[in-house]
XYZ file of C-alpha atoms in Angstrom:
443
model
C -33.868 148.304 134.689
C -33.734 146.413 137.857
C -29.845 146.060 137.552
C -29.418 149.824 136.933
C -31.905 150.320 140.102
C -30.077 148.087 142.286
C -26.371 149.314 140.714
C -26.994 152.646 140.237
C -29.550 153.951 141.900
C -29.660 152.412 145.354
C -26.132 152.735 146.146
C -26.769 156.861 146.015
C -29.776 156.485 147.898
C -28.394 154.576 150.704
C -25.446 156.848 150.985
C -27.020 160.001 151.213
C -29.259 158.802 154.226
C -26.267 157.405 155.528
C -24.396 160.572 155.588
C -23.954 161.951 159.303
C -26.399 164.807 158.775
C -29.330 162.842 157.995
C -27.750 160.179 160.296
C -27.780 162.842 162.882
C -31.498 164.817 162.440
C -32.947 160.689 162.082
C -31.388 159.599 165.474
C -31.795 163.325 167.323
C -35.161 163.800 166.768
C -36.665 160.993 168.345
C -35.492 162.402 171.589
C -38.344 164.435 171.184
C -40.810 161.500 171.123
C -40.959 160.445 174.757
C -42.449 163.942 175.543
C -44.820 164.519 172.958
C -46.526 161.221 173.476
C -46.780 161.754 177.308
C -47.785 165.419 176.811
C -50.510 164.112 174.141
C -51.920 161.979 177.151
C -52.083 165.916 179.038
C -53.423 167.552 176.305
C -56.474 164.439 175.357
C -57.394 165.008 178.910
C -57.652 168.643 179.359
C -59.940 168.405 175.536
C -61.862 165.590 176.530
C -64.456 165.224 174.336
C -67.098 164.688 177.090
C -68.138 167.878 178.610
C -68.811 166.632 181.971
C -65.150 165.369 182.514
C -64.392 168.552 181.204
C -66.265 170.321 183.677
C -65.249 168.052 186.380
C -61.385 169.273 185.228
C -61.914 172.575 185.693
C -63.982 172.818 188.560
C -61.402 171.332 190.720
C -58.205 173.379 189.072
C -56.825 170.516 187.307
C -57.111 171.977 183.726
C -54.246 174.546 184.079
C -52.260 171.628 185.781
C -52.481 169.162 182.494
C -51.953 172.226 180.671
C -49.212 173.337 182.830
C -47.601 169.538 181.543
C -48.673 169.457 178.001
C -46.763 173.555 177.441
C -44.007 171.998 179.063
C -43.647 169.099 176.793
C -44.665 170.211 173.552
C -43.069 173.900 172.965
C -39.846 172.998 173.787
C -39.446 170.153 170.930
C -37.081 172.412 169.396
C -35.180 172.915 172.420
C -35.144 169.029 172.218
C -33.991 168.727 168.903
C -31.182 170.764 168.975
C -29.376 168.667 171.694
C -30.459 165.344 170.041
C -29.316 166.580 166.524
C -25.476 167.665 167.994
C -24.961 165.390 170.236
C -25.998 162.167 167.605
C -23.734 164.442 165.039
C -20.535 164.990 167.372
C -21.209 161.274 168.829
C -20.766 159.725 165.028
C -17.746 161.600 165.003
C -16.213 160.084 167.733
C -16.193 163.282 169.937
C -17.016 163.826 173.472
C -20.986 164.762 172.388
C -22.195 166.777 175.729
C -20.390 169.387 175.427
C -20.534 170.429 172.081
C -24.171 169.701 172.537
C -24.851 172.529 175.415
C -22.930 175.128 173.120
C -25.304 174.149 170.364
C -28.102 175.297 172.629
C -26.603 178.136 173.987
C -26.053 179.357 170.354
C -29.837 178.513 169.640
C -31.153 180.615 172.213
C -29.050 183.412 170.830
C -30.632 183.030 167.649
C -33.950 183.921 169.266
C -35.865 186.553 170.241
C -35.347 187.812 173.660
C -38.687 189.768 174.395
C -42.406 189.459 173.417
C -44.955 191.886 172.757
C -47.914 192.526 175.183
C -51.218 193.055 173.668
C -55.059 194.286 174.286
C -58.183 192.308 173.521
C -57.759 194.937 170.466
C -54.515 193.446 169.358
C -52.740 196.715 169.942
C -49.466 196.508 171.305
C -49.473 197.979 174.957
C -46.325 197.099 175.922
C -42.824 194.759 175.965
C -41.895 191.611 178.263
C -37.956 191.054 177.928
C -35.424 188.662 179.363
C -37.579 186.008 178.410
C -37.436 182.335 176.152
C -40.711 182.775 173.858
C -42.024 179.524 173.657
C -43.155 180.275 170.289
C -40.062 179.589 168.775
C -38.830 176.355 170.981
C -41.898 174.462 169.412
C -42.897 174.244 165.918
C -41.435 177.276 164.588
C -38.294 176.831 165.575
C -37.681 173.223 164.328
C -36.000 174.508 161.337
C -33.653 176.278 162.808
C -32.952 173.467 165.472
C -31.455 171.218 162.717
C -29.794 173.700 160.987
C -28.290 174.891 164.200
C -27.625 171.501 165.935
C -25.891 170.104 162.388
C -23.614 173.167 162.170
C -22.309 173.282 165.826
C -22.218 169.474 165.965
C -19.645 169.915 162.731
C -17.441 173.155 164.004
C -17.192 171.696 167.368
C -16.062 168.315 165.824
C -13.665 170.351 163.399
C -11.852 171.759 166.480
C -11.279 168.749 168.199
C -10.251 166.676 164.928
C -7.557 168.995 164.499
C -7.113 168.970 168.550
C -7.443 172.534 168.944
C -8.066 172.544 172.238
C -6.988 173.348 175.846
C -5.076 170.283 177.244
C -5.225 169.091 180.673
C -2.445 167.178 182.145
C -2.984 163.503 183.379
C -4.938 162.763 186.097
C -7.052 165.941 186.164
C -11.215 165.054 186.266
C -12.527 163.691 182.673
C -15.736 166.149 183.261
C -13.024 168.835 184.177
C -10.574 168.194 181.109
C -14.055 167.925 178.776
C -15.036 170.901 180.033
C -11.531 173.067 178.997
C -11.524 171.137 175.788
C -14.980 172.802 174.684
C -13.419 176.393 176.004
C -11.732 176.951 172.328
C -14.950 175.779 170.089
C -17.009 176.927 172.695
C -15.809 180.778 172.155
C -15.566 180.723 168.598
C -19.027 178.821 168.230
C -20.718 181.422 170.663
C -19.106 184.468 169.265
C -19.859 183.675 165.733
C -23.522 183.096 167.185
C -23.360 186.414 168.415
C -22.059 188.250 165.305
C -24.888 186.681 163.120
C -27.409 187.816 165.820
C -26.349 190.970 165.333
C -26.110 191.209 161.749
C -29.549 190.136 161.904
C -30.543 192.801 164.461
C -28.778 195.982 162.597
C -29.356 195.385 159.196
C -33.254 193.838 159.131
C -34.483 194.554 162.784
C -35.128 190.749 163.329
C -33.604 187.608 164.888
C -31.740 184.624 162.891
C -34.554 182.227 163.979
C -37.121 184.131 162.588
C -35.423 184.897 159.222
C -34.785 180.629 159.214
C -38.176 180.479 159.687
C -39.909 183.116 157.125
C -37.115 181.907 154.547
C -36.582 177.953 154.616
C -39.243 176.533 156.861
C -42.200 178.337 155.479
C -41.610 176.768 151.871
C -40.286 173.744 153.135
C -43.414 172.854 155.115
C -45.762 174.563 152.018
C -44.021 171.367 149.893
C -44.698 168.920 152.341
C -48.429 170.249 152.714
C -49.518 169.464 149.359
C -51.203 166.592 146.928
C -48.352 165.957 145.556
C -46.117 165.608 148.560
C -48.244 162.640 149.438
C -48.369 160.665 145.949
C -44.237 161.122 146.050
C -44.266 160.201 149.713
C -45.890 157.461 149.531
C -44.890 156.012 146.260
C -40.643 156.549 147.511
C -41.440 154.239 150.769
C -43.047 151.578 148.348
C -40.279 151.913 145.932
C -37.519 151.379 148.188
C -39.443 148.484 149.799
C -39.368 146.754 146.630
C -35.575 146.867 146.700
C -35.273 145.197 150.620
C -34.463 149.095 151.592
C -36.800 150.158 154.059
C -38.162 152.779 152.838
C -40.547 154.279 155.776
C -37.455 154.484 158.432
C -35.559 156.763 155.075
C -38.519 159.187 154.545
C -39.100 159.675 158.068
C -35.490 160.395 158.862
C -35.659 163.101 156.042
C -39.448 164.397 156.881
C -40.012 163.868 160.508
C -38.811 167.231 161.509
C -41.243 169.087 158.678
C -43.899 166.721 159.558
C -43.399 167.178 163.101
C -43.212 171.034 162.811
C -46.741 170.895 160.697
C -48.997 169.417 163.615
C -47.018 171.632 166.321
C -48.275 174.388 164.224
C -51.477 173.250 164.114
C -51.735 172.677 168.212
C -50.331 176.206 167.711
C -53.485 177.540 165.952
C -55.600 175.433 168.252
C -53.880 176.996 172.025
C -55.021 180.510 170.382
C -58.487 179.436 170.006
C -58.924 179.267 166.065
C -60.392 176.926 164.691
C -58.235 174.519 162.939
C -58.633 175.576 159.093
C -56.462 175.575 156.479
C -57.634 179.450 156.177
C -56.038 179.766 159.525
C -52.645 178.180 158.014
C -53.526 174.306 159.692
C -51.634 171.564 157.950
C -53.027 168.900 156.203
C -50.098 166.631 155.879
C -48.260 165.936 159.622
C -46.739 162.903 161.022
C -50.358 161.377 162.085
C -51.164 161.880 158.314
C -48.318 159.319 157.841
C -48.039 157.258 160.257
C -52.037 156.476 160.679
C -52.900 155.938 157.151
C -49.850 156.060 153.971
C -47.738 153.419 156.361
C -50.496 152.105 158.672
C -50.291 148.338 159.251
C -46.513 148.830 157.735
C -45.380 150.235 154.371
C -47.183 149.645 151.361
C -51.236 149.229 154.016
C -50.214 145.307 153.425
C -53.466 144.692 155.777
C -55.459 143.447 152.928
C -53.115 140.896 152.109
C -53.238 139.387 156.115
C -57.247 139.828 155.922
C -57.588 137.342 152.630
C -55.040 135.019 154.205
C -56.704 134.454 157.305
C -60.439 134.906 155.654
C -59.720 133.417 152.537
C -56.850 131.503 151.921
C -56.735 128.372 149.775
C -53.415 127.346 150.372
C -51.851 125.690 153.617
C -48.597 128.093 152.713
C -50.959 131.350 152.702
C -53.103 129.933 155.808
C -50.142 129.421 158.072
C -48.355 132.751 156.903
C -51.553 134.452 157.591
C -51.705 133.355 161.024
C -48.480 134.329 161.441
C -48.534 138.000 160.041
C -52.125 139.125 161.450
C -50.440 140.024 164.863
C -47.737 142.273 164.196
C -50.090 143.478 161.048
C -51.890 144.736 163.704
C -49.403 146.782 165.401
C -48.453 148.019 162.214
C -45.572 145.499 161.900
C -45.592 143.613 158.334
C -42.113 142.470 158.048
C -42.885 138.527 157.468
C -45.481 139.254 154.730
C -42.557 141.577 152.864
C -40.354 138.675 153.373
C -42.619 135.649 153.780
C -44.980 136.410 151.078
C -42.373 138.106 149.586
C -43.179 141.503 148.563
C -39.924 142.162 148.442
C -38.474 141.926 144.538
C -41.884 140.032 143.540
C -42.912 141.831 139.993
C -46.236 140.895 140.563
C -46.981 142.527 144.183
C -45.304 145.575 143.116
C -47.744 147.027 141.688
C -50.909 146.506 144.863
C -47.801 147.370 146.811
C -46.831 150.776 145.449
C -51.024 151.790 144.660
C -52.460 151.310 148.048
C -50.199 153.790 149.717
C -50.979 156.413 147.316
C -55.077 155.979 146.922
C -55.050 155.729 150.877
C -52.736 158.783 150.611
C -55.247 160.710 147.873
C -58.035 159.852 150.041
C -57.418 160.840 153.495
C -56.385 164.101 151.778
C -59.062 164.702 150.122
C -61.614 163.400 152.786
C -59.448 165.682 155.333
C -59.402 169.343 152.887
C -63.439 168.531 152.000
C -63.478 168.732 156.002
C -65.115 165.132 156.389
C -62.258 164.484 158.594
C -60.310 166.921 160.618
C -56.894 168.083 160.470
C -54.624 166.445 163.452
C -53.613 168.357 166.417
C -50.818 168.172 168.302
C -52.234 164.179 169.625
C -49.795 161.991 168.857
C -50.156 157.974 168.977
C -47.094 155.861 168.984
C -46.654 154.481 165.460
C -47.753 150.879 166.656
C -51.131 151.610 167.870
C -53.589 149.808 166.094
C -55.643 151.521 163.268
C -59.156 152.543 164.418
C -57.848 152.615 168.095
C -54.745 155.405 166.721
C -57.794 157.321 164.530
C -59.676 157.611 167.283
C -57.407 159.187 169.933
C -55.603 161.575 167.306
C -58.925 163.012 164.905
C -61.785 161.208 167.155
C -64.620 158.765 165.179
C -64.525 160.336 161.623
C -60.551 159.560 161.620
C -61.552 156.046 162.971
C -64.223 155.388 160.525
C -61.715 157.128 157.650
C -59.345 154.360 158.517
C -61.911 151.335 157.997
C -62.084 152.602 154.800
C -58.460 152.192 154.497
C -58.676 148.240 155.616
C -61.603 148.068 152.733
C -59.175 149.696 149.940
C -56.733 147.830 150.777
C -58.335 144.346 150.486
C -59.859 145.447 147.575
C -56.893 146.492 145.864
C -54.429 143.427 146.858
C -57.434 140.793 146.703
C -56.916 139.860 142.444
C -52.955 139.670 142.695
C -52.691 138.268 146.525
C -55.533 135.346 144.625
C -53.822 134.612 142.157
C -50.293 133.982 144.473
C -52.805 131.913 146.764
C -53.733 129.700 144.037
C -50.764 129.061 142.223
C -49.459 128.117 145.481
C -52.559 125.851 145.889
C -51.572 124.177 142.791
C -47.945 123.431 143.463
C -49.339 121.742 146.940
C -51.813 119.546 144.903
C -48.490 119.050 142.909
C -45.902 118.151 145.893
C -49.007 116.017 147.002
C -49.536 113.934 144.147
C -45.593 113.546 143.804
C -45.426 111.838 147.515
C -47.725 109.756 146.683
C -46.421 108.082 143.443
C -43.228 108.054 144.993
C -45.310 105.895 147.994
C -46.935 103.625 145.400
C -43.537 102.760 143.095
C-alpha cells in the first residue's frame, strides 16, 4: 500500500499542483492578502463591538472614512486576482508578465456589467446608473471569473509570444516601449475575442459573461465547498498528504483559497446590506477562517495536543526537550519540528490521531457554527499565524474563542493514548542507553 501511495499516487498528486494553472491561481491570489488583512483592521473598527467607540466613530465622521478604506480593499479582490493569476501564469512561462497582465484586466472588465439598477425603499427599479465598475462583481462574485479569466489570457498571451508573433522593435528602442508593441498583436486578438463573447452573451441571453461564470460554475462550486462533507475530505486530504512529507495544507489551499475566499466575501456581502448573516440569507459556513482557525490551527493535523503533553507531561528527556522546542511555533500555528522531530511524518502509529483530529475539529465547528452557537465569519480576516483564541476572537468574537479551547481540549484528548505510549517507549530506551553507559563504565 504505502509503495503504491508513494509510486503511484503521489507522483500524480504532486504534478497536478505543480502544473502552471494551479501554480499560477496558488501564487496570484495571495496578492490579494495584504489588502484584506489591512481592510479587516477598517472594517473591526467601524463594527466595534463596544457601542460607545461606535458612537464616538460616528459622531466625529470617521465611520464612512474606515468604510471608505475597507470598500476599497475588499470589493476589488477580484480585480486583484486577475492581475496576480496572469502575471504568476505568463511569469512561469518566461514572458514579459505586465503586459499580458493589464490585457487580462481589460478583458475582465469587459466581461462585466457596465450599469446598475437604481432602486426605492420598495425595491422597485426607478431608474439606471451606466458607465460604471459595479463593485459587486470585483469582490466575491467575481472571483470565479477572475481565475478563469486571468489563466486564459495569461496562456493566449504566452501562445503569441512563444511562437513570436509579435511586433518587433529594432535595437536600441526603450524595453517599456518594445514591451509595449509586443503586446499590440495578443493584445487585439485577446480584447476582440473579449468583446465577441460579451456580445454573444448580450444578444442571445440579455446578460454579461461574468454573471453567466457566476450563476453556472461558481454557484455549485462554492455549494460543494459549503457542505459536511467538504470538510471531512478537506481535512482528511491535508492529513493524508502530511503523512507522505507532502504538505498538504499549502496543496488544498492553492486549489480552495479562491472558493474559500469568495465564501466569506459573500458573507461581508450579506452583512454591508444589513441581513443578518444566516444561512437562509445564503451565508457560508465553510470560508478560509473556517480553515485556517480550526481544521489547520496550530499546523496541519491541530498537533497542539501533542506540544501540551510534552511540556505538561512528558516522561522522557527526548519528549521534554522536543516539547520545549515545538510549543513556540505551535503557537503561531507552526508545527514543522513535531512532524519531523516527533515524527509524524511516515509514523503508522500517529497516523491515525493525526488524520482524526482535523476532521472531529472539522465536524464540530460545523456543527457548533449551523446550530448557531457560533457565528458564521465575516469578511475579518486574521493572518494564518495568529494564535488560536486571540484569531477566534477578532474574526467570530468570544463564542469563536471559547469554540477554539475546545479545539486545544479535543486535541489533547485525542493524541494523549498514542503520543503516551511514544513518550514511554522512549522512556524505556533512555533507562536502556543509561544502564548500557554504565556497564560499559564498570567493565
Amino acid at each position: 500500500m504505502n509503495n503504491w501511495i508513494q509510486e503511484k499516487l503521489l507522483p500524480k498528486i504532486l504534478w497536478f499542483v505543480n502544473t502552471r494553472p494551479v501554480t499560477a491561481v496558488k501564487e496570484g491570489i495571495i496578492y490579494t492578502i495584504p489588502l484584506i488583512i489591512v481592510g479587516s483592521v477598517a472594517l473591526i473598527l467601524s463594527n466595534f463591538p463596544v457601542p460607545a467607540v461606535v458612537a464616538f466613530l460616528s459622531d466625529h465622521g470617521l465611520i464612512d472614512i474606515l468604510n471608505q478604506a475597507y470598500m476599497a480593499t475588499f470589493n476589488i479582490n477580484a480585480i486583484i486576482a486577475v492581475l496576480g493569476i496572469s502575471y504568476q501564469y505568463i511569469l512561469m512561462e518566461k514572458q514579459e508578465p505586465l503586459g499580458g497582465a493589464v490585457i487580462a484586466l481589460g478583458s475582465f472588465l469587459i466581461f462585466q456589467p457596465s450599469s446598475v439598477s437604481v432602486t426605492n425603499d420598495a425595491g422597485e427599479v426607478i431608474g439606471t446608473v451606466s458607465n460604471v465598475i459595479n463593485r459587486t462583481w470585483t469582490a466575491g462574485q467575481g472571483m470565479i471569473g477572475a481565475i478563469i479569466c486571468g489563466l486564459l489570457v495569461g496562456y493566449i498571451y504566452s501562445w503569441f509570444l512563444k511562437k513570436n508573433i509579435r511586433i518587433k522593435m529594432p535595437a536600441g528602442v526603450p524595453v517599456g516601449v518594445t514591451n509595449a508593441f509586443s503586446a499590440l498583436v495578443p493584445a487585439f486578438v485577446i480584447i476582440s475575442g473579449a468583446t465577441v463573447l460579451h456580445g454573444v452573451c448580450d444578444i442571445a441571453a440579455g446578460t454579461t459573461v461574468i454573471e453567466q461564470i457566476y450563476s453556472i460554475i461558481q454557484i455549485p462550486l462554492q455549494g460543494l465547498t459549503d457542505s459536511f462533507g467538504a470538510i471531512i475530505i478537506y481535512a482528511f486530504i491535508v492529513s493524508f498528504l502530511w503523512f507522505f512529507g507532502v504538505h498538504g495544507a499549502t496543496i488544498m489551499s492553492g486549489i480552495m483559497q479562491g472558493i474559500l475566499q469568495a465564501n466569506y466575501l459573500d458573507n461581508q456581502a450579506i452583512l454591508d446590506t444589513g441581513l443578518e448573516l444566516t444561512k437562509a440569507n445564503g451565508g457560508h459556513i465553510v470560508t478560509q477562517q473556517f480553515i485556517e482557525l480550526f481544521v489547520t490551527a496550530t499546523g496541519s493535523g491541530i498537533t497542539i495536543g501533542i506540544v501540551l503533553y510534552m511540556v505538561a507531561l512528558a516522561k522522557s528527556k527526548q519528549f521534554k526537550a522536543l516539547g520545549k522546542i515545538s510549543v513556540v511555533p505551535g503557537i503561531f500555528n507552526i508545527n514543522e519540528p513535531i512532524l519531523f522531530g516527533l515524527p509524524i511524518v511516515m509514523n503508522p502509529l500517529m497516523a491515525v490521531p493525526f488524520i482524526l483530529t482535523p476532521i472531529v475539529v472539522g465536524i464540530i465547528e460545523y456543527v457548533a457554527i449551523a446550530a448557531g452557537l457560533c457565528p458564521m465569519y465575516s469578511g475579518v480576516y486574521v493572518p494564518w499565524t495568529t494564535p488560536p483564541i486571540i484569531s477566534g476572537l477578532i474574526a467570530g468574537g468570544w463564542r469563536t474563542a471559547l469554540l477554539q479551547v475546545v479545539m486545544l481540549v479535543v486535541s489533547f484528548v485525542i493524541y494523549l493514548p498514542f503520543v503516551r505510549k511514544l513518550d514511554l517507549a522512549a522512556l524505556e530506551n533512555e533507562k536502556a542507553a543509561a544502564e548500557s553507559e554504565d556497564d560499559d563504565e564498570d567493565w
